[in-house]
PDB file of C-alpha atoms in Angstrom:
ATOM      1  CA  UNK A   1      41.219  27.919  20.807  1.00 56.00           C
ATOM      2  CA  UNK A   2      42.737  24.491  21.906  1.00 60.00           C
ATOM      3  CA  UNK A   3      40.119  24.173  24.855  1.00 67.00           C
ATOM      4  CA  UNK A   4      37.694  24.798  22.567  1.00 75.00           C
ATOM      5  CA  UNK A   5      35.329  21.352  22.167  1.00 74.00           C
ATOM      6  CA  UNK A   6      34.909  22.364  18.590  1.00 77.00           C
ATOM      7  CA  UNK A   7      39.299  22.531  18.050  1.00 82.00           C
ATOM      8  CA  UNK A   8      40.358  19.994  15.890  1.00 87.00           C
ATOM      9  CA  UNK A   9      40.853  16.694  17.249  1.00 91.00           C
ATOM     10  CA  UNK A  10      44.702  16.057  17.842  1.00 93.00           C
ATOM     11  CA  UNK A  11      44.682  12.925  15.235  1.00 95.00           C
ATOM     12  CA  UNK A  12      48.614  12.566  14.946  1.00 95.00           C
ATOM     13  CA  UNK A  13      49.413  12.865  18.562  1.00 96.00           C
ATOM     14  CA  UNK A  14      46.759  10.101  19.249  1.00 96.00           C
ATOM     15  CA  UNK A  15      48.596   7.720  16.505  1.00 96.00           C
ATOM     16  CA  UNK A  16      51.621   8.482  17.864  1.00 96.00           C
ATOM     17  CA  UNK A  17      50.607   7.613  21.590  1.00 96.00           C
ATOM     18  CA  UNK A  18      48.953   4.427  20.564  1.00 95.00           C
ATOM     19  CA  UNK A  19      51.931   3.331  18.576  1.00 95.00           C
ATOM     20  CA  UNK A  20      54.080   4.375  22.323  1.00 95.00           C
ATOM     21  CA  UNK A  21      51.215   2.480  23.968  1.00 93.00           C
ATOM     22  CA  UNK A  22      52.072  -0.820  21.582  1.00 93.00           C
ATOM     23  CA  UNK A  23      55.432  -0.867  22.295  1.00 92.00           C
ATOM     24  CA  UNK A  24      55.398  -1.130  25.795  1.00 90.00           C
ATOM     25  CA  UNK A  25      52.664  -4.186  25.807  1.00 88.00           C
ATOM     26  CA  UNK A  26      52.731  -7.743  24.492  1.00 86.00           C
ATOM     27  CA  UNK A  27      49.018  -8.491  24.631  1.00 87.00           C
ATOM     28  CA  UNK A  28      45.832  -7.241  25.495  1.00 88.00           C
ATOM     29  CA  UNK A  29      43.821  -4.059  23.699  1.00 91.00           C
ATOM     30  CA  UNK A  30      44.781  -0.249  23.433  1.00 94.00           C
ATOM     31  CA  UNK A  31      40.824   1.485  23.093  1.00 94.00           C
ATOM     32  CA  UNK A  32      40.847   4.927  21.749  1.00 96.00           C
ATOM     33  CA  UNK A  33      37.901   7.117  22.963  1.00 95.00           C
ATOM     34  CA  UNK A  34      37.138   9.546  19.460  1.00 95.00           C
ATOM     35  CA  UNK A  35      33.720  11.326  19.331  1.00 93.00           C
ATOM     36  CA  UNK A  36      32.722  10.504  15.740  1.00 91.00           C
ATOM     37  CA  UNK A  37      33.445   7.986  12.502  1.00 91.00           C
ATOM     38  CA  UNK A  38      35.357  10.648  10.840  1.00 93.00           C
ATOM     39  CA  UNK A  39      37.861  11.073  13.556  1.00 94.00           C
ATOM     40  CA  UNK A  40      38.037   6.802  13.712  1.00 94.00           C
ATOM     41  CA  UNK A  41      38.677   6.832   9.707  1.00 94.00           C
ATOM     42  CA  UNK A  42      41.446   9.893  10.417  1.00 96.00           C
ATOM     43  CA  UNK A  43      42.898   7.513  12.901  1.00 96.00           C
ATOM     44  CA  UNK A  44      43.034   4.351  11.110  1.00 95.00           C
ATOM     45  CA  UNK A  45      45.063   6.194   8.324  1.00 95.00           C
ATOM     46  CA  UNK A  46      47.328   7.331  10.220  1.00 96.00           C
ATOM     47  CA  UNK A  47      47.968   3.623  12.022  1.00 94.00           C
ATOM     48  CA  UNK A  48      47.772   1.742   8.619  1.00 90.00           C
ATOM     49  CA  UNK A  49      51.279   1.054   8.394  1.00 88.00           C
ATOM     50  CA  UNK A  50      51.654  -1.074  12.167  1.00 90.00           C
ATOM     51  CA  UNK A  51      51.795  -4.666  12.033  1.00 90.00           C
ATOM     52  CA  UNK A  52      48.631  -5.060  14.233  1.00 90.00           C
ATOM     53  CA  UNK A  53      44.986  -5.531  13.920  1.00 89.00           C
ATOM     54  CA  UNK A  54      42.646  -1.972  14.615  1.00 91.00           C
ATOM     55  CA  UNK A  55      39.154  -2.279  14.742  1.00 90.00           C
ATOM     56  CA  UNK A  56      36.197   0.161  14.311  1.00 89.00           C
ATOM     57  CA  UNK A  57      34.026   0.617  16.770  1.00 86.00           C
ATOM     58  CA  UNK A  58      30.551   2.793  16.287  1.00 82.00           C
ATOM     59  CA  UNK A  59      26.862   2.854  15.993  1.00 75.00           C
ATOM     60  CA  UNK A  60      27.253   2.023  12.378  1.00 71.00           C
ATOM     61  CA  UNK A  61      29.190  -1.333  12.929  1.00 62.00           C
ATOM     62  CA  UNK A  62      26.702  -4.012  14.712  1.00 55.00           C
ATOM     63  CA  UNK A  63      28.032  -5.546  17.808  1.00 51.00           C
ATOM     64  CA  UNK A  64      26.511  -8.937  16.670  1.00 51.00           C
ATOM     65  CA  UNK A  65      29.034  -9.111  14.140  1.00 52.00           C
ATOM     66  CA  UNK A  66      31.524 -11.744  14.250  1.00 50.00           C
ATOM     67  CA  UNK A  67      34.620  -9.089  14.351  1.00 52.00           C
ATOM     68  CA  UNK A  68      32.546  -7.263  17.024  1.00 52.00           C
ATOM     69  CA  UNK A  69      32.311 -10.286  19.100  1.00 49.00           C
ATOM     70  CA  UNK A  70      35.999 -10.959  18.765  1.00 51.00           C
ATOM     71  CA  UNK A  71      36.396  -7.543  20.686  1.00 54.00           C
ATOM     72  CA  UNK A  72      34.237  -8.492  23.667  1.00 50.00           C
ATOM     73  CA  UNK A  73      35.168 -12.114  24.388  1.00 46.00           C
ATOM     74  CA  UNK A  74      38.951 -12.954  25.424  1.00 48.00           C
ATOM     75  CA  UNK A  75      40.004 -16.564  26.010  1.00 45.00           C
ATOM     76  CA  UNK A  76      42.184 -16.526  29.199  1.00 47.00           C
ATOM     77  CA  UNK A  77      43.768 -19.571  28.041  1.00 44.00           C
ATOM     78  CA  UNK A  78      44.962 -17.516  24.751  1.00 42.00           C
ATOM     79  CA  UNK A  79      45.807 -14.253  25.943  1.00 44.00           C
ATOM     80  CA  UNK A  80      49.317 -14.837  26.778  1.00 44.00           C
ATOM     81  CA  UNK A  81      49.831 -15.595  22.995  1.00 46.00           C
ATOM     82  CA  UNK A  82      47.167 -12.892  21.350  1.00 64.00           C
ATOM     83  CA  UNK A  83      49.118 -10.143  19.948  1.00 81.00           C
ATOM     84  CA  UNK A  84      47.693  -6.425  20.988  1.00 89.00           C
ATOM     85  CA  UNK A  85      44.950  -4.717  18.921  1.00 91.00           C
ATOM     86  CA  UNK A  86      43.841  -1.188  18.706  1.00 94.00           C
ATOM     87  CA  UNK A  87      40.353  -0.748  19.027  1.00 93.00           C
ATOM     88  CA  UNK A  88      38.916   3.188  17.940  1.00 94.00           C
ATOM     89  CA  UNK A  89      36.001   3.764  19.064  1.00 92.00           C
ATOM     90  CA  UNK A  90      33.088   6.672  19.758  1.00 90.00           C
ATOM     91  CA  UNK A  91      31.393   6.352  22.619  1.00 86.00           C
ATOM     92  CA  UNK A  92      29.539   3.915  22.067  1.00 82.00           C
ATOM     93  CA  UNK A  93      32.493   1.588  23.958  1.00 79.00           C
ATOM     94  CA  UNK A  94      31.970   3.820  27.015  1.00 77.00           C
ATOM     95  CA  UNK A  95      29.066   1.763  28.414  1.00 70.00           C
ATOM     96  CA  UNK A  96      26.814  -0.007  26.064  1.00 68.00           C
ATOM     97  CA  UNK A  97      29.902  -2.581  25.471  1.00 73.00           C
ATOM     98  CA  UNK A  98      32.867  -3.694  26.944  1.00 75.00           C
ATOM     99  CA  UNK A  99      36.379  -4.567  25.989  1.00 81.00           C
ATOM    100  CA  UNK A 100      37.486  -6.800  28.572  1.00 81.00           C
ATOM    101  CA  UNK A 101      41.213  -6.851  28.020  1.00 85.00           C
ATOM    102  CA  UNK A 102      41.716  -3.213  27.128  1.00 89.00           C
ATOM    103  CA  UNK A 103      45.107  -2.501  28.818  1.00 91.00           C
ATOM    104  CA  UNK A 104      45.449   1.281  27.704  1.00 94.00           C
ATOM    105  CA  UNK A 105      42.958   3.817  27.284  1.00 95.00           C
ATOM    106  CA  UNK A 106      43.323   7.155  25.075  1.00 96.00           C
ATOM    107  CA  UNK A 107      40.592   9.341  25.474  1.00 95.00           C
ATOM    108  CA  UNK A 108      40.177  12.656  23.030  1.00 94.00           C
ATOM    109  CA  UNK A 109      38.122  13.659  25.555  1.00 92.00           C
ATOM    110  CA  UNK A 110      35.045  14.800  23.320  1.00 93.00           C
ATOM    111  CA  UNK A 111      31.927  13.275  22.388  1.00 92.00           C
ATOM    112  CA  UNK A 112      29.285  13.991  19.896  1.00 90.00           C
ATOM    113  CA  UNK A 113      25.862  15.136  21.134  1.00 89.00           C
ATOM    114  CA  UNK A 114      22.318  15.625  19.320  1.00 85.00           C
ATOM    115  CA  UNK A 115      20.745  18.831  20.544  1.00 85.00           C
ATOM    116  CA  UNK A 116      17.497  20.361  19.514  1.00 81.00           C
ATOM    117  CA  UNK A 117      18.156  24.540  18.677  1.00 78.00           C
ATOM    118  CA  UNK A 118      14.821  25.787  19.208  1.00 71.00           C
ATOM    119  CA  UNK A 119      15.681  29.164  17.251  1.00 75.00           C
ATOM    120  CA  UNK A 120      16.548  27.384  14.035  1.00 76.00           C
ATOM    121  CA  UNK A 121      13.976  24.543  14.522  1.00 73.00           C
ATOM    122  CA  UNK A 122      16.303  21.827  13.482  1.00 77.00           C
ATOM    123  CA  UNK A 123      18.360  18.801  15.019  1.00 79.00           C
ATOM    124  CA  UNK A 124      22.473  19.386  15.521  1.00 82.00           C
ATOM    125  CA  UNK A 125      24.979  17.106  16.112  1.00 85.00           C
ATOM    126  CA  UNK A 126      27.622  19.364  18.181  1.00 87.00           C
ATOM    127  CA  UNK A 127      30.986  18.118  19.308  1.00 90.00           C
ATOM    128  CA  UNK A 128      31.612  18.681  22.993  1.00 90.00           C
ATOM    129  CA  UNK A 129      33.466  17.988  26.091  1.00 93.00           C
ATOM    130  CA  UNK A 130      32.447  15.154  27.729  1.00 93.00           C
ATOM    131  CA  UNK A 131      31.135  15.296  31.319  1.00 93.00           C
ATOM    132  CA  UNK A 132      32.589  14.589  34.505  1.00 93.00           C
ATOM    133  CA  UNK A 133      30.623  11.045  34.528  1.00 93.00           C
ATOM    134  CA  UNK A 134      31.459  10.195  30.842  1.00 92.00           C
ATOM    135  CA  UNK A 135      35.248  10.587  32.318  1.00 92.00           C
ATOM    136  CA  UNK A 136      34.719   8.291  34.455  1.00 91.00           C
ATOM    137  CA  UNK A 137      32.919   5.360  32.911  1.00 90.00           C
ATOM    138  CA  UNK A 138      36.044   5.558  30.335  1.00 91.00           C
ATOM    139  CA  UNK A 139      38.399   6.131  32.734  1.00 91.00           C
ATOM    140  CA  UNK A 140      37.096   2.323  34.627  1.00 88.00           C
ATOM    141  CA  UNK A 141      37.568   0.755  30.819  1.00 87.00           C
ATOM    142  CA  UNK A 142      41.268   0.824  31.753  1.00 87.00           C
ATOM    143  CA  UNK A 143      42.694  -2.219  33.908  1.00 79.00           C
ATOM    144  CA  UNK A 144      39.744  -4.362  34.024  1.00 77.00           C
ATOM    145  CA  UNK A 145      41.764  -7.802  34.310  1.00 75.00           C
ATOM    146  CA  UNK A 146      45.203  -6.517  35.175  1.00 78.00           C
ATOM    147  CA  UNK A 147      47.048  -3.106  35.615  1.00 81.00           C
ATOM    148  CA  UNK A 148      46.332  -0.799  33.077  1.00 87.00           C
ATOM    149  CA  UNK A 149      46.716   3.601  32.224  1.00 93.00           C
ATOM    150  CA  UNK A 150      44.359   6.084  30.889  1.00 94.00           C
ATOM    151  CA  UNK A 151      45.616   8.987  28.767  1.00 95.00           C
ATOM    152  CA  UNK A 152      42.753  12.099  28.740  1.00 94.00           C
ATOM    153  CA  UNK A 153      43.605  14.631  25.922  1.00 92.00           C
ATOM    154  CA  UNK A 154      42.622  17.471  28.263  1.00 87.00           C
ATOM    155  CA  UNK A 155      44.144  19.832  30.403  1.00 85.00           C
ATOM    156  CA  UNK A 156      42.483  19.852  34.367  1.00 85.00           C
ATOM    157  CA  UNK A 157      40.411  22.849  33.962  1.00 87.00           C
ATOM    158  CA  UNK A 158      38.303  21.188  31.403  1.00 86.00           C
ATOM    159  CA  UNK A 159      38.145  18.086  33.277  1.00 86.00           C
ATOM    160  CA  UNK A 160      37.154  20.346  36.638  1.00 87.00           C
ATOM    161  CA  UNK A 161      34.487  22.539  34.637  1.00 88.00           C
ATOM    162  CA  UNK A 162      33.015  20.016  33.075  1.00 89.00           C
ATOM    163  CA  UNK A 163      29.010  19.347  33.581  1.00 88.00           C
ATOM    164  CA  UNK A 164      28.758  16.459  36.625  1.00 91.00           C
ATOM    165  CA  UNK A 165      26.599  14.239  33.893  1.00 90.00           C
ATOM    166  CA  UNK A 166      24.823  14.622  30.572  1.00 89.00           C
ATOM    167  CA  UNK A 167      21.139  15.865  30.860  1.00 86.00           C
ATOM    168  CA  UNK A 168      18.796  13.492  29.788  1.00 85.00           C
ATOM    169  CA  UNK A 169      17.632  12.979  25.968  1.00 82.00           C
ATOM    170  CA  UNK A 170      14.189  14.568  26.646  1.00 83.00           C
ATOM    171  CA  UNK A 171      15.725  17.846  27.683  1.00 85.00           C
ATOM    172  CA  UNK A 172      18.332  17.595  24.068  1.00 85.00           C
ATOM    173  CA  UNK A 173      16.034  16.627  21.497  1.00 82.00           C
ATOM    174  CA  UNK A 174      12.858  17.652  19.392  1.00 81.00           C
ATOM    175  CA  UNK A 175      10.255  17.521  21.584  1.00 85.00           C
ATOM    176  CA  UNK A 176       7.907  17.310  18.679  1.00 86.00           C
ATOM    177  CA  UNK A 177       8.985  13.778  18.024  1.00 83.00           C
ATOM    178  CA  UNK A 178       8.695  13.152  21.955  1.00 86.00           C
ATOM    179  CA  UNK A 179       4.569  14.114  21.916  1.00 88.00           C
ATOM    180  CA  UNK A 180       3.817  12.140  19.086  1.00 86.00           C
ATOM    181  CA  UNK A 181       5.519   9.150  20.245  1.00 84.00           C
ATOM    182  CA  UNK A 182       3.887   9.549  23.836  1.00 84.00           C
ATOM    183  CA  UNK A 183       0.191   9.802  21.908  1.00 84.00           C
ATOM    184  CA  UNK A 184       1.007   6.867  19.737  1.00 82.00           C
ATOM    185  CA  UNK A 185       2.270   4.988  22.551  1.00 80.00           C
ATOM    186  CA  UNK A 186      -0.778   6.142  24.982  1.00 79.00           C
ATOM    187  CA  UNK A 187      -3.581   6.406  22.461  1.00 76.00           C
ATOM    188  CA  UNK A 188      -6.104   5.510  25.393  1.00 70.00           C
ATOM    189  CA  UNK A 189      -4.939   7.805  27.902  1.00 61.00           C
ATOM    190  CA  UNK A 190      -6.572  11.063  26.524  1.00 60.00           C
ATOM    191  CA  UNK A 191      -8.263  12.272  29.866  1.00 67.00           C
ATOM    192  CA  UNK A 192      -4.148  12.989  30.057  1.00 78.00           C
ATOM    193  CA  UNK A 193      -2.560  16.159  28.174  1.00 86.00           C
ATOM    194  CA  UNK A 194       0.557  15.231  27.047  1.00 87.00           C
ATOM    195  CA  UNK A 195       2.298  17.877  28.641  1.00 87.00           C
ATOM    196  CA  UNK A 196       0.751  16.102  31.872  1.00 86.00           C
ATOM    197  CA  UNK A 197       2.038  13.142  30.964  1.00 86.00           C
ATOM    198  CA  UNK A 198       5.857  14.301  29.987  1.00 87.00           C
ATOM    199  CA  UNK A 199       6.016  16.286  33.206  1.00 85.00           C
ATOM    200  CA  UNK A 200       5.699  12.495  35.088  1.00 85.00           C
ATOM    201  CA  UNK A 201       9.409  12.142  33.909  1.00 86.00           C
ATOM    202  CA  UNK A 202      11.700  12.333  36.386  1.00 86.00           C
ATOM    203  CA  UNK A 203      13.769  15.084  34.596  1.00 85.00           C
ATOM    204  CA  UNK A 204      10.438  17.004  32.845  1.00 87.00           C
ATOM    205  CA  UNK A 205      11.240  19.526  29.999  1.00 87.00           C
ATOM    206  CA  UNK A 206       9.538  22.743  30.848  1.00 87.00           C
ATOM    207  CA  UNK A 207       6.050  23.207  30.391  1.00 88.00           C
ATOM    208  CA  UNK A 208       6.250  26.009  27.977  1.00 88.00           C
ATOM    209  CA  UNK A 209       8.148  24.512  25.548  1.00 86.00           C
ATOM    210  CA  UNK A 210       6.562  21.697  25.675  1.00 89.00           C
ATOM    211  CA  UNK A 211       3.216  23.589  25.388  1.00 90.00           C
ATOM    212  CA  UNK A 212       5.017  25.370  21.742  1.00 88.00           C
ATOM    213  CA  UNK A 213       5.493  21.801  20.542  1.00 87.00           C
ATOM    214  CA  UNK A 214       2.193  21.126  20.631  1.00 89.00           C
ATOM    215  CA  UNK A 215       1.020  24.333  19.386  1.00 90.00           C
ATOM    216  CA  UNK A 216       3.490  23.551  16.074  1.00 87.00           C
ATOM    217  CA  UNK A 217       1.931  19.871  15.770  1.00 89.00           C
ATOM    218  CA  UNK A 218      -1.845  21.114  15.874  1.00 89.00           C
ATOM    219  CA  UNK A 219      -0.744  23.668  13.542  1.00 88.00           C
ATOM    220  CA  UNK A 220       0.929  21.328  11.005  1.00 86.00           C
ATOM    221  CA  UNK A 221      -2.373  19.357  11.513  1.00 87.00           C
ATOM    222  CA  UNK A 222      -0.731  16.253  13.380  1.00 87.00           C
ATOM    223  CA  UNK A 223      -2.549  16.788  16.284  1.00 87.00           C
ATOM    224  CA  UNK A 224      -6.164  17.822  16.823  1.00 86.00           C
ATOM    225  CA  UNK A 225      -7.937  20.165  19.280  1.00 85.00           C
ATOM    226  CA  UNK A 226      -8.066  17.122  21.716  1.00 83.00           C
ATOM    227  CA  UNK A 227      -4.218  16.142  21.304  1.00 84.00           C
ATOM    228  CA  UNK A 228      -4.992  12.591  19.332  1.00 84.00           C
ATOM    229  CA  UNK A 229      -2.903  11.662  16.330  1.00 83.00           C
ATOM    230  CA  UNK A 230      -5.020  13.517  13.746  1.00 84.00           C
ATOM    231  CA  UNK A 231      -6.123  11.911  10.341  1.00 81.00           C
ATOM    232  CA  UNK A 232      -3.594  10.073   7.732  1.00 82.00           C
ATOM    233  CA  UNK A 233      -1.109  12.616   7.904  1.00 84.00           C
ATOM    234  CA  UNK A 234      -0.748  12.554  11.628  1.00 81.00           C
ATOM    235  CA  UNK A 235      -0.419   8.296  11.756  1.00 81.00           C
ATOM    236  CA  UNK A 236       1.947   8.710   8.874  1.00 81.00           C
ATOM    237  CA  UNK A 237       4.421  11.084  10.748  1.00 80.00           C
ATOM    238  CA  UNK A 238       3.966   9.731  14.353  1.00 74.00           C
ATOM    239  CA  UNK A 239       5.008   6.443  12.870  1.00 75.00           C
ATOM    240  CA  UNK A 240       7.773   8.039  11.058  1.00 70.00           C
ATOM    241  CA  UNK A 241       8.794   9.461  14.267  1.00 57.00           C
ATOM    242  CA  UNK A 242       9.337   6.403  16.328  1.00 50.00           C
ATOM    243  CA  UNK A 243      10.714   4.017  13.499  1.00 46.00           C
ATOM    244  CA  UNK A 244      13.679   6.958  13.320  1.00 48.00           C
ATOM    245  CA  UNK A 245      14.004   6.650  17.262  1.00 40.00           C
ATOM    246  CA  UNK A 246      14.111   3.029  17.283  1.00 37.00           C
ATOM    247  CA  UNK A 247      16.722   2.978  14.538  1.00 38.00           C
ATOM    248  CA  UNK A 248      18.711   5.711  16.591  1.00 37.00           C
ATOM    249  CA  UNK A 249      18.269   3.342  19.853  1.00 35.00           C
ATOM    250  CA  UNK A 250      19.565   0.254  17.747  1.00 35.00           C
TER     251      UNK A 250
END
């Protein structure tokens, strides 16, 4: 099913409307929106043989790199002279980062996002239409410092179906995690269940599954009777659990 999120990404007709995009532009940056390294890699293959720079642009590639930098910074005084670059990117380029002189934008549309499946117990990376807010943020990467297009790889009824924004990460992920970071985090605030204390957040995850995650993490023996981080094991995974979010948040 082409309108399927999980359809193969259309790799050859994005190479072959970059390589349209570089012929009808002299300088400035062509940013392709792709929703994960494998689809970049796909991509770069298929534009290996153009005489212009691409770059790579994901969590995986620092942006305090020196080729990274190059991306974000554009001399004005040079610009007229810079030849164009293609820059492929997840979405990663949608708002943490900007490409200043991106003149075309090609967007596949799709992004990849972690979600917690309760039945299985386990962490999945899904592929999926992006929402209507995501469209937009890449959709204002076009044109910044002169006239510029936008190519979506999506027909209207996906665009007019899609979810307004994407719910916040408490509501995706393993709420497991969430608790023991919010005990290690609040180790003095034990007059206050957790599940008190997550349902404070503006966008709260029910109470009921956050009540079954810490049913699992007394049972596991991470938590005690009173909800504190319980013994060795219990400092050993809580700080497990928050150096793997601050790695993610890097």
């Amino acid at each position: 099913d082409p309108t399927s999120a999980e359809a193969p990404v259309p790799h050859a007709l994005i190479a072959q409307l970059t390589k349209n995009c570089l012929a009808k532009i002299h300088t400035g940056s062509i940013l392709v929106f792709l929703p994960g390294i494998e689809d970049i890699n796909e991509v770069k293959r298929m534009l290996s043989g153009i005489p212009y720079s691409i770059h790579c642009l994901h969590s995986g590639i620092g942006v305090a790199t020196e080729d990274a930098k190059s991306l974000f910074f554009v001399n004005p005084a040079a610009t007229s002279a810079s030849a164009p670059k293609v820059i492929l990117a997840t979405n990663v380029a949608e708002s943490s980062v900007t490409v200043p002189d991106a003149v075309c934008v090609i967007d596949a549309g799709r992004h990849r996002v972690l979600r917690y499946c309760h039945r299985r117990r386990m962490s999945l990376l899904q592929t999926e239409w992006i929402s209507q807010a995501n469209h937009t943020q890449r959709k204002g990467r076009a044109g910044r410092t002169r006239a510029g297009e936008y190519f979506f790889l999506g027909n209207r009824q996906t665009l007019s179906t899609a979810a307004p924004t994407l719910e916040p990460e408490v509501m995706r992920v393993c709420l497991e995690s969430v608790c023991l970071t919010i005990r290690k985090l609040f180790p003095d605030a034990e007059d206050d269940s957790i599940e008190d204390l997550l349902c404070l957040l503006i966008d709260a995850p029910k109470r009921e599954v956050v009540r079954k995650a810490i049913y699992h993490l007394k049972l596991i023996g991470a938590l005690d009777t009173d909800e504190r981080i319980a013994g060795k094991f219990g400092e050993i995974l809580s700080d497990f659990e928050r150096t793997k979010i601050s790695e993610i948040n890097k």
